[in-house]
Coordinates of C-alpha atoms and ligand atoms in Angstrom, one line a residue:
M1 CA 1.7 3.1 18.1
A2 CA 4.8 3.2 20.2
K3 CA 5.7 -0.5 19.7
L4 CA 4.9 -0.6 16.0
Y5 CA 6.8 2.7 15.5
E6 CA 9.8 1.4 17.5
K7 CA 9.7 -1.9 15.7
L8 CA 9.7 -0.2 12.3
A9 CA 12.3 2.3 13.4
S10 CA 14.6 -0.5 14.4
Q11 CA 14.1 -2.4 11.1
I12 CA 14.2 0.4 8.5
P13 CA 18.0 1.0 8.5
A14 CA 18.7 -2.6 7.6
L15 CA 16.0 -2.5 4.9
R16 CA 17.5 0.5 3.3
T17 CA 21.0 -1.0 3.4
E18 CA 19.8 -4.2 1.8
M19 CA 18.0 -2.3 -1.0
Q20 CA 21.0 0.0 -1.6
A21 CA 23.4 -3.0 -1.7
L22 CA 21.1 -4.9 -4.2
V23 CA 20.9 -1.9 -6.5
K24 CA 24.6 -1.2 -6.2
E25 CA 25.8 -4.7 -6.8
H26 CA 23.1 -6.1 -9.1
G27 CA 21.3 -3.1 -10.4
N28 CA 21.8 -4.2 -14.0
K29 CA 20.7 -7.8 -13.6
V30 CA 17.7 -8.5 -15.8
I31 CA 14.7 -9.9 -13.9
S32 CA 12.0 -9.7 -16.6
E33 CA 11.5 -9.3 -20.3
V34 CA 8.4 -7.8 -21.9
N35 CA 6.8 -8.9 -25.2
I36 CA 4.3 -7.1 -27.3
G37 CA 1.5 -9.3 -26.0
Q38 CA 2.3 -8.1 -22.4
A39 CA 2.5 -4.5 -23.5
F40 CA -1.0 -4.7 -24.9
G41 CA -2.1 -7.2 -22.1
G42 CA -2.1 -5.2 -18.9
M43 CA 1.6 -5.8 -18.3
R44 CA 0.6 -9.3 -17.0
G45 CA 3.6 -11.1 -15.6
V46 CA 6.0 -8.2 -16.0
K47 CA 8.2 -8.0 -12.9
G48 CA 8.7 -4.3 -12.5
M49 CA 8.1 -3.3 -8.9
V50 CA 8.9 -4.5 -5.4
C51 CA 6.4 -5.4 -2.7
D52 CA 7.4 -7.2 0.5
T53 CA 4.2 -7.2 2.4
S54 CA 2.8 -10.2 0.5
V55 CA 3.4 -12.4 -2.5
V56 CA 0.8 -14.1 -4.6
D57 CA 2.2 -17.3 -6.0
P58 CA 0.2 -19.0 -8.8
D59 CA 0.3 -22.3 -7.0
T60 CA 0.1 -21.3 -3.4
G61 CA -2.0 -18.1 -3.4
L62 CA -1.6 -15.3 -0.9
V63 CA 1.5 -15.5 1.3
I64 CA 1.9 -12.8 3.9
R65 CA 5.4 -12.2 4.9
G66 CA 6.2 -15.9 4.3
I67 CA 3.1 -17.2 6.0
P68 CA 0.3 -18.8 3.7
I69 CA -3.0 -17.0 4.3
G70 CA -4.7 -20.2 5.3
Q71 CA -2.5 -20.3 8.4
L72 CA -3.5 -16.8 9.4
A73 CA -7.3 -17.3 9.1
N74 CA -7.7 -17.2 12.9
R75 CA -5.6 -14.1 13.5
L76 CA -7.1 -10.7 14.2
P77 CA -6.8 -8.0 11.4
E78 CA -4.8 -5.8 13.7
E79 CA -2.2 -8.6 14.1
I80 CA -2.2 -8.9 10.3
F81 CA -1.5 -5.2 9.9
Y82 CA 1.5 -5.5 12.3
L83 CA 2.7 -8.5 10.3
L84 CA 2.3 -6.7 7.0
C85 CA 4.3 -3.7 8.2
T86 CA 7.1 -5.5 10.1
G87 CA 7.2 -9.1 8.9
E88 CA 6.5 -10.4 12.4
L89 CA 3.3 -11.2 14.3
P90 CA 3.0 -9.0 17.4
D91 CA 3.4 -10.3 20.9
A92 CA 0.6 -9.8 23.3
A93 CA 1.9 -6.4 24.6
S94 CA 2.5 -5.0 21.1
L95 CA -1.0 -6.1 20.0
R96 CA -2.5 -4.5 23.0
T97 CA -0.7 -1.2 22.4
L98 CA -1.7 -1.2 18.7
Q99 CA -5.4 -1.8 19.6
E100 CA -5.4 0.9 22.3
D101 CA -3.8 3.3 19.8
L102 CA -6.4 2.6 17.2
R103 CA -9.2 3.0 19.8
N104 CA -7.8 6.4 20.8
R105 CA -7.8 7.6 17.1
A106 CA -11.3 6.2 16.2
Q107 CA -13.3 9.4 16.6
V108 CA -14.5 10.5 13.1
P109 CA -14.5 14.2 12.6
A110 CA -18.1 15.7 12.3
Y111 CA -17.4 17.2 8.9
V112 CA -17.0 13.7 7.4
W113 CA -20.7 12.9 8.4
D114 CA -21.8 16.3 7.0
V115 CA -20.1 15.6 3.7
L116 CA -21.6 12.1 3.5
E117 CA -25.1 13.3 4.4
A118 CA -24.9 16.0 1.7
M119 CA -24.2 13.4 -1.0
P120 CA -27.0 12.2 -3.3
K121 CA -28.9 9.4 -1.5
D122 CA -28.3 7.0 -4.4
S123 CA -24.5 7.4 -4.3
H124 CA -22.7 4.1 -4.4
P125 CA -21.4 3.2 -0.9
L126 CA -17.9 2.9 -2.3
T127 CA -18.1 6.4 -3.7
M128 CA -19.1 7.6 -0.2
Y129 CA -16.3 5.6 1.4
S130 CA -13.7 6.9 -1.0
T131 CA -15.0 10.5 -0.5
A132 CA -14.8 10.2 3.3
I133 CA -11.2 9.1 3.0
L134 CA -10.4 12.0 0.7
V135 CA -12.2 14.6 2.7
M136 CA -10.1 13.8 5.8
E137 CA -7.0 14.7 3.8
R138 CA -7.1 18.1 5.4
D139 CA -5.8 16.4 8.6
S140 CA -2.8 14.8 6.9
E141 CA 0.3 14.9 9.0
F142 CA 2.4 13.8 6.0
R143 CA 1.3 16.9 4.0
R144 CA 1.6 19.2 7.0
R145 CA 5.2 18.1 7.8
Y146 CA 6.2 17.9 4.1
S147 CA 5.2 21.6 3.7
E148 CA 7.4 22.3 6.8
G149 CA 10.4 20.8 5.1
M150 CA 10.3 17.2 6.5
R151 CA 13.5 15.3 5.7
K152 CA 13.1 12.3 3.3
E153 CA 14.2 9.8 6.0
E154 CA 11.2 10.9 8.1
Y155 CA 8.5 10.4 5.4
W156 CA 7.7 6.9 6.7
D157 CA 6.8 8.0 10.2
S158 CA 4.2 10.6 9.1
A159 CA 2.9 8.0 6.5
L160 CA 2.5 5.7 9.5
E161 CA 0.8 8.4 11.5
D162 CA -1.7 9.1 8.7
S163 CA -2.2 5.4 8.1
L164 CA -3.1 4.7 11.8
Q165 CA -5.5 7.6 11.8
L166 CA -7.2 6.2 8.7
I167 CA -7.3 2.5 9.8
A168 CA -8.7 3.5 13.2
K169 CA -11.6 5.5 11.7
L170 CA -12.5 3.3 8.7
P171 CA -14.7 0.8 10.4
T172 CA -16.8 3.6 12.0
I173 CA -17.0 5.4 8.7
A174 CA -17.9 2.3 6.7
A175 CA -20.5 1.2 9.3
G176 CA -22.0 4.7 9.3
I177 CA -22.2 4.5 5.4
Y178 CA -24.0 1.2 5.7
R179 CA -26.6 2.6 8.2
M180 CA -27.1 5.7 6.1
H181 CA -27.2 3.9 2.7
T182 CA -29.6 1.2 3.8
R183 CA -31.7 3.6 6.0
K184 CA -31.2 1.2 8.9
G185 CA -31.4 4.0 11.5
N186 CA -28.9 6.0 13.5
R187 CA -25.2 5.2 13.6
I188 CA -24.3 2.8 16.3
P189 CA -21.5 4.0 18.6
S190 CA -18.3 2.0 18.8
N191 CA -17.8 -0.4 21.7
P192 CA -14.2 0.2 22.9
K193 CA -14.1 -3.2 24.6
L194 CA -14.2 -4.9 21.2
D195 CA -11.4 -5.6 18.8
W196 CA -11.3 -3.8 15.4
G197 CA -13.1 -6.4 13.3
A198 CA -15.7 -7.2 16.0
D199 CA -16.4 -3.5 16.6
Y200 CA -17.0 -3.0 12.9
A201 CA -19.5 -5.9 13.0
H202 CA -21.2 -4.3 16.1
M203 CA -21.5 -0.9 14.4
L204 CA -23.1 -2.4 11.3
G205 CA -25.9 -3.4 13.6
I206 CA -26.5 -6.9 12.1
P207 CA -28.1 -9.1 14.8
D208 CA -25.5 -11.5 16.1
P209 CA -26.8 -13.7 18.9
T210 CA -24.1 -16.4 18.3
G211 CA -21.1 -14.1 17.8
E212 CA -20.5 -15.8 14.4
F213 CA -21.1 -12.6 12.4
A214 CA -18.3 -11.0 14.4
N215 CA -16.1 -14.0 13.6
L216 CA -17.0 -13.7 9.9
M217 CA -16.1 -10.0 9.9
R218 CA -12.7 -10.7 11.6
L219 CA -12.1 -13.4 8.9
Y220 CA -13.2 -11.2 6.1
M221 CA -10.9 -8.4 7.3
T222 CA -8.0 -10.8 7.6
L223 CA -8.5 -12.5 4.2
H224 CA -8.8 -9.4 2.1
C225 CA -6.0 -7.4 3.6
D226 CA -3.4 -7.5 0.8
H227 CA -2.7 -9.2 -2.5
E228 CA 0.9 -8.1 -3.4
G229 CA 1.6 -4.8 -5.2
G230 CA 0.4 -5.1 -8.8
N231 CA -3.4 -5.5 -8.4
V232 CA -5.4 -2.5 -9.5
S233 CA -6.2 -1.0 -6.1
A234 CA -2.7 -1.6 -4.6
F235 CA -1.0 -0.3 -7.8
A236 CA -3.2 2.8 -8.0
C237 CA -2.5 3.5 -4.3
H238 CA 1.2 2.9 -4.9
T239 CA 1.4 5.1 -8.0
V240 CA -0.4 8.0 -6.4
G241 CA 1.7 7.7 -3.2
S242 CA 4.9 7.5 -5.2
A243 CA 4.3 11.2 -6.2
L244 CA 4.4 11.9 -2.5
S245 CA 0.7 12.6 -2.4
D246 CA -0.2 11.8 1.2
P247 CA -1.8 8.5 2.3
Y248 CA -5.4 10.0 2.3
Y249 CA -5.0 10.8 -1.5
A250 CA -3.3 7.5 -2.2
V251 CA -5.7 5.2 -0.3
S252 CA -8.7 7.0 -1.7
A253 CA -7.3 6.4 -5.2
G254 CA -6.8 2.8 -4.4
M255 CA -10.4 2.5 -3.3
N256 CA -11.5 3.9 -6.7
G257 CA -9.7 1.1 -8.4
L258 CA -11.5 -1.4 -6.2
A259 CA -14.8 -0.2 -7.6
G260 CA -14.2 -2.0 -10.9
P261 CA -16.3 -5.1 -11.7
L262 CA -13.2 -7.0 -12.7
H263 CA -11.7 -6.3 -9.3
G264 CA -13.4 -5.3 -6.0
L265 CA -16.9 -5.2 -7.4
A266 CA -16.8 -8.8 -8.5
N267 CA -18.2 -10.0 -5.1
Q268 CA -21.3 -8.0 -5.7
E269 CA -21.6 -9.5 -9.2
C270 CA -21.0 -13.0 -7.9
L271 CA -23.9 -12.9 -5.5
N272 CA -26.1 -11.5 -8.2
F273 CA -25.2 -14.5 -10.3
V274 CA -26.1 -16.9 -7.5
L275 CA -29.4 -15.2 -6.6
E276 CA -30.4 -15.1 -10.3
M277 CA -29.9 -18.8 -10.4
R278 CA -31.9 -19.3 -7.2
E279 CA -34.8 -17.2 -8.5
K280 CA -34.8 -19.0 -11.9
F281 CA -34.9 -22.5 -10.4
H282 CA -36.9 -21.6 -7.3
G283 CA -34.2 -22.8 -5.0
V284 CA -31.0 -24.8 -5.3
P285 CA -30.7 -25.9 -9.0
S286 CA -29.9 -29.4 -10.1
D287 CA -26.3 -30.0 -11.3
E288 CA -27.6 -30.1 -14.9
Q289 CA -29.5 -26.8 -14.5
L290 CA -26.5 -25.2 -13.0
R291 CA -24.2 -26.4 -15.8
Q292 CA -26.7 -25.1 -18.5
F293 CA -27.1 -21.8 -16.7
S294 CA -23.3 -21.3 -16.7
W295 CA -23.0 -22.2 -20.3
D296 CA -25.8 -19.8 -21.3
R297 CA -23.9 -17.0 -19.5
L298 CA -20.7 -17.8 -21.2
K299 CA -22.4 -18.0 -24.6
S300 CA -24.0 -14.6 -24.0
G301 CA -20.5 -13.2 -23.8
H302 CA -20.3 -12.8 -20.0
V303 CA -17.7 -14.1 -17.6
I304 CA -18.6 -16.3 -14.7
P305 CA -18.0 -14.0 -11.8
G306 CA -15.7 -15.2 -9.0
Y307 CA -13.8 -17.6 -11.3
G308 CA -10.4 -17.0 -12.8
H309 CA -7.6 -14.8 -11.7
A310 CA -4.8 -12.8 -13.3
V311 CA -2.1 -14.6 -11.2
L312 CA -3.6 -17.6 -9.3
R313 CA -3.8 -21.0 -11.0
I314 CA -5.4 -22.9 -8.0
T315 CA -8.5 -22.6 -5.9
D316 CA -7.9 -19.3 -4.0
P317 CA -7.0 -20.3 -0.4
R318 CA -9.1 -17.4 0.8
F319 CA -12.1 -19.2 -0.9
T320 CA -11.1 -22.3 1.0
A321 CA -11.0 -20.5 4.3
F322 CA -14.5 -19.0 3.7
H323 CA -15.8 -22.4 2.5
E324 CA -14.6 -24.0 5.7
F325 CA -16.4 -21.2 7.7
G326 CA -19.6 -21.7 5.7
A327 CA -19.5 -25.5 6.0
R328 CA -19.2 -25.1 9.8
V329 CA -21.7 -22.3 10.4
C330 CA -24.4 -22.5 7.6
P331 CA -24.0 -25.7 5.6
K332 CA -27.7 -25.9 4.8
D333 CA -28.1 -22.3 3.8
E334 CA -29.6 -22.2 0.2
V335 CA -27.3 -19.5 -1.1
F336 CA -24.2 -21.1 0.4
S337 CA -25.3 -24.5 -1.0
I338 CA -25.5 -23.0 -4.5
V339 CA -22.1 -21.5 -4.1
A340 CA -20.7 -24.9 -3.0
N341 CA -22.4 -26.6 -6.0
I342 CA -21.0 -24.0 -8.5
F343 CA -17.6 -24.9 -7.1
R344 CA -18.2 -28.5 -8.0
I345 CA -19.4 -27.8 -11.5
V346 CA -18.1 -24.5 -13.0
P347 CA -14.3 -25.3 -13.1
D348 CA -15.1 -28.2 -15.5
V349 CA -17.3 -25.9 -17.6
L350 CA -14.5 -23.3 -17.8
K351 CA -11.9 -25.9 -18.7
E352 CA -14.2 -27.2 -21.4
Q353 CA -14.7 -23.7 -22.8
G354 CA -10.9 -23.4 -22.7
K355 CA -10.5 -19.6 -22.4
A356 CA -9.8 -18.8 -18.8
K357 CA -6.2 -19.6 -17.8
D358 CA -7.5 -20.2 -14.2
P359 CA -10.8 -22.1 -14.0
W360 CA -10.8 -22.0 -10.2
P361 CA -12.8 -19.8 -7.8
N362 CA -11.3 -16.7 -6.3
V363 CA -12.3 -15.2 -3.0
D364 CA -15.2 -13.2 -4.5
A365 CA -17.0 -16.4 -5.5
I366 CA -18.0 -17.1 -1.9
S367 CA -17.7 -14.1 0.4
G368 CA -21.1 -12.6 -0.5
S369 CA -23.0 -15.8 0.3
L370 CA -21.8 -15.7 3.9
L371 CA -22.6 -12.0 4.3
Y372 CA -26.0 -12.8 2.8
H373 CA -26.6 -15.6 5.3
F374 CA -26.2 -13.2 8.2
G375 CA -28.7 -10.7 6.8
L376 CA -26.1 -8.3 5.2
T377 CA -28.0 -8.5 2.0
E378 CA -27.3 -5.1 0.4
F379 CA -24.6 -6.4 -2.0
E380 CA -23.7 -3.0 -3.4
Y381 CA -22.1 -2.5 0.0
Y382 CA -19.8 -5.5 -0.2
T383 CA -16.9 -3.6 -1.9
V384 CA -16.8 -1.3 1.1
L385 CA -16.1 -4.3 3.3
F386 CA -13.3 -5.2 1.0
G387 CA -12.0 -1.7 1.0
V388 CA -11.9 -1.5 4.9
S389 CA -9.7 -4.6 4.9
R390 CA -7.6 -3.7 1.9
A391 CA -6.7 -0.4 3.5
L392 CA -4.5 -2.5 5.8
G393 CA -2.3 -3.6 2.9
M394 CA -2.4 -0.3 1.1
C395 CA -1.2 1.5 4.2
A396 CA 1.5 -1.1 5.0
Q397 CA 2.9 -0.9 1.4
L398 CA 2.9 2.9 1.6
I399 CA 4.7 3.1 4.9
I400 CA 7.4 0.7 3.6
N401 CA 7.8 2.6 0.3
R402 CA 8.2 5.9 2.1
A403 CA 10.8 4.2 4.4
L404 CA 12.7 3.0 1.4
G405 CA 12.4 6.3 -0.5
T406 CA 10.8 4.5 -3.5
P407 CA 10.9 6.9 -6.4
I408 CA 8.0 8.2 -8.4
T409 CA 6.4 5.4 -10.6
R410 CA 7.0 6.1 -14.3
P411 CA 7.1 3.1 -16.6
K412 CA 7.9 3.9 -20.2
S413 CA 5.0 3.6 -22.6
I414 CA 5.5 3.0 -26.3
S415 CA 3.3 3.8 -29.3
T416 CA 1.7 1.2 -31.6
A417 CA 3.8 2.7 -34.5
W418 CA 7.0 2.0 -32.5
L419 CA 5.8 -1.6 -31.8
R420 CA 5.0 -2.1 -35.5
S421 CA 8.4 -0.9 -36.7
T422 CA 10.1 -2.9 -34.0
A423 CA 8.2 -6.0 -34.9
N424 CA 8.9 -5.5 -38.6
A425 CA 12.6 -4.9 -37.9
G426 CA 12.6 -8.2 -36.0
R427 CA 11.1 -10.0 -39.0
T428 CA 13.6 -8.4 -41.4
A429 CA 16.5 -9.5 -39.1
A430 CA 15.2 -13.0 -39.0
Ligands
LIG501 N1 -15.5 -16.6 -17.1 C1 -15.4 -16.6 -18.4 N2 -14.3 -16.2 -19.1 C2 -13.2 -15.9 -18.4 C3 -13.2 -16.0 -17.0 C4 -14.4 -16.3 -16.4 N3 -14.5 -16.3 -15.0 N4 -12.0 -15.6 -16.6 C5 -11.3 -15.4 -17.7 N5 -12.0 -15.5 -18.8 C6 -11.6 -15.3 -20.2 C7 -11.2 -13.8 -20.3 O1 -12.3 -12.9 -20.4 C8 -10.4 -13.9 -21.5 O2 -11.2 -13.9 -22.6 P1 -10.9 -13.1 -24.0 O3 -9.6 -13.7 -24.5 O4 -12.1 -13.3 -24.9 O5 -10.6 -11.6 -23.6 C9 -9.7 -15.2 -21.4 O6 -10.5 -16.0 -20.5 C10 -8.3 -15.2 -20.8 O7 -8.3 -14.5 -19.6 P2 -7.3 -14.8 -18.4 O8 -5.9 -14.5 -18.9 O9 -7.5 -16.2 -17.9 O10 -7.7 -13.8 -17.3 P3 -7.3 -12.3 -17.1 O11 -6.0 -12.3 -16.3 O12 -7.3 -11.5 -18.3 O13 -8.4 -11.7 -16.1 C11 -10.0 -11.8 -14.3 C12 -8.5 -12.1 -14.8 C13 -10.1 -12.0 -12.8 C14 -10.3 -10.4 -14.6 C15 -10.9 -12.8 -15.1 O14 -10.6 -14.1 -14.8 C16 -12.4 -12.5 -14.8 O15 -13.0 -11.6 -15.5 N6 -13.0 -13.2 -13.8 C17 -14.4 -12.9 -13.5 C18 -14.4 -11.7 -12.6 C19 -13.8 -11.9 -11.2 O16 -14.0 -12.9 -10.6 N7 -13.0 -10.9 -10.8 C20 -12.4 -10.9 -9.4 C21 -11.0 -11.3 -9.4 C22 -10.4 -11.3 -8.1 C23 -10.1 -9.8 -7.6 O17 -9.2 -9.1 -8.1 N8 -10.9 -9.4 -6.7 O18 -10.8 -8.1 -6.3

């Protein structure tokens, strides 16, 4: 913690000065306009918040602190967390200190397991995961210090403290949920010699004679870490945190957003789509069968899961990183082959249909097929994996927002009647 804390402490005064100067000198400069379509359309494209951890460019994809995600695919998730927070990759000593710090905080309180074990056995794993985060709120340093009168300039350091506590414990909690939910047997103790991602893989208990499953988990944790500030889970976390609810409340809220089928649950739906196809055609379908299957799905009023994006207009570079991993590790796997064939065929189908603005695959189109290859076949669990990784970005964004004193989120909503009269006034004026 020391080095990450010191690094942030050294950076924050300049960040505050820059923000204050921008607001003072250019506070009235218009950066976005909103039309009625956007007001009814999920505020798509409206520039109304600041997020420095990462940017999603329609034509580049995820860029973390100026580095395209494809160039970070071989980095450890802990390095990515440091990068998200500070804008710099850690040197060897800073990485070691952060890893040691996370190990020292990894012990999960017994009451968390008691709560999880008391939940109905058919609870969704993401509900269990979000509950575990929320129940640990009793230990929040942010809330404790706030109630003691903590000064506003100090908010970030207790947000960092809570974030590190959370991040350290999440792999153990998530792996415990997997063992419990799938009735795979007892929880597997953490191995303190392993890095964060590999330890998570180890605690899941998936046989890994080649070490490639651990590699997949590191890659998975790195690729899903952040996707700028306006996506459902990040925005939910941001909004709850902006009320100065502590990081446990805010991250748990973000996880609930991840549960939606249009967001984090999409990876589960994607694998379903692929497995349905495999079952129907008793293996890898021909190109024509695949094309017809996709059209049938569209005509029945369903989306093709894993394709399209609210921002991206290219093949998601995270899809590409997973595709390269699969092509190296399991090129002949049936499920992976179907995913690769869908990638050849579905973009043209979607273009022909002409509705989706982005006919290209997003990360969810492929991640499940790789997990499935290694025997992690319980796809209702996949969103939890996403949630472990995404906690890195949520926490980094929270820490920075508390450092900058970002105020409570409160966009102005308008009524349909107001829009109607405004639209009509425009018509009269024209
Ligand atoms: N298949 C079929 N139709 C699609 C489509 C797809 N994959 N993607 C978009 N469309 C349709 C939309 O449903 C919409 O139709 P209507 O006008 O009839 O409502 C139309 O094309 C325009 O939509 P859009 O502007 O291109 O897309 P949105 O920004 O509204 O939505 C989504 C983006 C990701 C939600 C959308 O592309 C989708 O539903 N994709 C499938 C689900 C999915 O892969 N979700 C994961 C996204 C990544 C993520 O956040 N992961 O957490």
